[in-house]
């Protein structure tokens, strides 16, 4: 197992589920609501797992080895993006499932999440592949998978102050 693979697979799953929502008829509120509920849980638990396990290690990595290559902003940006995703997710539930407003709100989550995943894949995952050895990536993958399994039913979502996060994890 490898933490970069586990994260990448989660990203694929999220993309796949946004694709599913696009293929379900807007009239089928039951199916849309069920798939969205699952995707919402995946997004929330994935971000929480990254904040608990992935980004603290990335911060340490940056301190130890690659400060010049990737400054602190990478983690700060990620926490900021996670907040943006959480807010966009919360906005979806303000509208009736399947309505034009609901579909638009889901598309907004897809957009902010898509941008964030692309950045994370280019930056954080690349840093890990280059600088964290296989054994540690394996151990982190186990912890990540266990965290996600423990919270498979969902996790309360709340925004995280990026500055405070950096202070607490540096
Ligand atoms: Fe993320
Ligand atoms: Fe991610």
XYZ file of N, CA and C in Angstrom, residues 68-145:
234
model
N 12.976 25.002 0.063
C 13.135 25.899 -1.093
C 12.191 25.517 -2.232
N 11.997 24.186 -2.372
C 11.179 23.677 -3.467
C 9.692 24.006 -3.290
N 9.169 23.702 -2.109
C 7.737 23.884 -1.871
C 7.510 24.525 -0.520
N 7.287 25.789 -0.493
C 7.103 26.468 0.785
C 5.796 26.065 1.477
N 5.667 26.548 2.699
C 4.494 26.292 3.537
C 3.157 26.516 2.851
N 3.188 27.388 1.830
C 1.908 27.773 1.205
C 1.139 26.592 0.647
N 1.872 25.523 0.315
C 1.201 24.364 -0.257
C 0.147 23.820 0.717
N 0.532 23.705 1.985
C -0.400 23.201 2.999
C -1.466 24.243 3.305
N -1.033 25.495 3.405
C -1.999 26.568 3.672
C -3.063 26.612 2.570
N -2.603 26.520 1.317
C -3.533 26.501 0.178
C -4.495 25.330 0.278
N -3.962 24.173 0.660
C -4.789 22.965 0.707
C -5.886 23.100 1.759
N -5.536 23.613 2.939
C -6.540 23.765 3.997
C -7.583 24.797 3.555
N -7.110 25.849 2.918
C -8.026 26.863 2.371
C -8.971 26.221 1.347
N -8.426 25.408 0.456
C -9.258 24.715 -0.551
C -10.265 23.785 0.122
N -9.807 23.045 1.140
C -10.723 22.128 1.833
C -11.907 22.905 2.419
N -11.636 24.082 2.962
C -12.729 24.915 3.493
C -13.692 25.303 2.377
N -13.120 25.659 1.232
C -13.950 26.074 0.102
C -14.846 24.911 -0.352
N -14.260 23.704 -0.353
C -15.033 22.511 -0.738
C -16.147 22.271 0.290
N -15.789 22.372 1.599
C -16.801 22.143 2.653
C -17.949 23.137 2.520
N -17.611 24.405 2.225
C -18.663 25.423 2.090
C -19.538 25.136 0.868
N -18.900 24.738 -0.236
C -19.665 24.431 -1.457
C -20.560 23.214 -1.235
N -20.062 22.236 -0.480
C -20.858 21.040 -0.157
C -22.088 21.450 0.665
N -21.873 22.295 1.675
C -22.983 22.712 2.542
C -24.048 23.473 1.737
N -23.601 24.226 0.719
C -24.541 25.029 -0.081
C -25.495 24.153 -0.890
N -25.041 22.947 -1.252
C -25.887 22.043 -2.050
C -27.190 21.744 -1.310
N -27.078 21.532 -0.006
C -28.241 21.098 0.764
C -29.245 22.213 1.045
N -28.965 23.410 0.533
C -29.933 24.500 0.678
C -31.024 24.424 -0.389
N -30.850 23.505 -1.354
C -31.797 23.461 -2.476
C -32.461 22.086 -2.574
N -33.676 22.044 -3.148
C -34.327 20.738 -3.335
C -33.522 19.879 -4.319
N -33.347 18.604 -3.960
C -32.546 17.686 -4.784
C -33.093 17.645 -6.219
N -32.201 17.812 -7.186
C -32.585 17.714 -8.595
C -32.991 19.042 -9.207
N -33.216 20.074 -8.369
C -33.597 21.386 -8.923
C -32.406 21.993 -9.668
N -32.703 22.993 -10.493
C -31.631 23.664 -11.241
C -30.576 24.215 -10.287
N -31.045 24.809 -9.180
C -30.108 25.393 -8.196
C -29.239 24.301 -7.564
N -29.850 23.176 -7.279
C -29.114 22.054 -6.675
C -28.032 21.551 -7.650
N -28.439 21.377 -8.914
C -27.475 20.887 -9.917
C -26.320 21.871 -10.073
N -26.657 23.156 -10.036
C -25.631 24.187 -10.154
C -24.677 24.143 -8.948
N -25.247 23.929 -7.770
C -24.424 23.878 -6.556
C -23.503 22.642 -6.587
N -24.010 21.530 -7.095
C -23.170 20.325 -7.217
C -22.043 20.588 -8.224
N -22.370 21.271 -9.321
C -21.342 21.595 -10.323
C -20.257 22.485 -9.719
N -20.650 23.353 -8.821
C -19.683 24.224 -8.137
C -18.744 23.390 -7.254
N -19.296 22.412 -6.539
C -18.442 21.521 -5.726
C -17.468 20.777 -6.648
N -17.990 20.294 -7.777
C -17.140 19.570 -8.725
C -15.984 20.451 -9.184
N -16.283 21.711 -9.431
C -15.251 22.622 -9.927
C -14.181 22.911 -8.864
N -14.598 23.290 -7.667
C -13.587 23.620 -6.651
C -12.817 22.367 -6.234
N -13.522 21.235 -6.153
C -12.844 19.995 -5.776
C -11.885 19.540 -6.884
N -12.318 19.693 -8.136
C -11.467 19.298 -9.261
C -10.177 20.107 -9.305
N -10.307 21.407 -9.114
C -9.113 22.265 -9.107
C -8.176 21.858 -7.972
N -8.766 21.617 -6.809
C -7.946 21.253 -5.649
C -7.223 19.919 -5.854
N -7.949 18.923 -6.362
C -7.321 17.606 -6.559
C -6.150 17.692 -7.534
N -6.348 18.463 -8.595
C -5.285 18.589 -9.600
C -4.022 19.175 -8.967
N -4.209 20.173 -8.118
C -3.078 20.807 -7.466
C -2.392 19.844 -6.493
N -3.224 19.150 -5.728
C -2.699 18.202 -4.736
C -1.905 17.088 -5.437
N -2.414 16.637 -6.559
C -1.731 15.562 -7.286
C -0.391 16.048 -7.849
N -0.380 17.275 -8.332
C 0.854 17.838 -8.895
C 1.889 18.131 -7.826
N 1.422 18.591 -6.649
C 2.359 19.072 -5.632
C 2.587 18.057 -4.522
N 1.631 17.928 -3.609
C 1.822 17.091 -2.422
C 2.162 15.647 -2.750
N 1.416 15.047 -3.664
C 1.675 13.637 -3.983
C 3.059 13.475 -4.613
N 3.421 14.422 -5.451
C 4.755 14.388 -6.065
C 5.845 14.492 -5.000
N 5.669 15.404 -4.044
C 6.651 15.554 -2.962
C 6.816 14.242 -2.199
N 5.689 13.585 -1.940
C 5.757 12.323 -1.196
C 6.487 11.240 -1.982
N 6.174 11.124 -3.256
C 6.828 10.080 -4.062
C 8.338 10.312 -4.114
N 8.719 11.580 -4.147
C 10.144 11.894 -4.264
C 10.900 11.757 -2.954
N 10.230 12.068 -1.841
C 10.997 12.246 -0.600
C 10.607 11.355 0.569
N 9.496 10.630 0.466
C 9.100 9.762 1.588
C 9.301 8.309 1.148
N 9.994 7.522 1.974
C 10.314 6.161 1.506
C 9.075 5.247 1.537
N 9.212 4.129 0.843
C 8.115 3.182 0.639
C 7.497 2.690 1.938
N 8.385 2.402 2.898
C 7.916 1.837 4.165
C 6.991 2.824 4.891
N 7.401 4.076 4.901
C 6.565 5.075 5.570
C 5.283 5.334 4.788
N 5.396 5.339 3.451
C 4.188 5.530 2.628
C 3.198 4.392 2.861
N 3.730 3.191 3.096
C 2.872 2.047 3.399
C 2.176 2.256 4.746
N 2.956 2.607 5.769
C 2.386 2.796 7.112
C 1.318 3.895 7.091
N 1.577 4.963 6.334
C 0.609 6.054 6.261
C -0.647 5.635 5.496
N -0.471 4.776 4.497
C -1.625 4.272 3.741
C -2.531 3.459 4.656
N -1.929 2.653 5.516
C -2.718 1.836 6.445
C -3.505 2.761 7.380
N -2.829 3.764 7.929
C -3.495 4.685 8.853
C -4.621 5.445 8.146
N -4.366 5.861 6.904
C -5.358 6.619 6.120
C -6.590 5.757 5.845
N -6.335 4.517 5.390
C -7.443 3.609 5.076
C -8.241 3.286 6.336
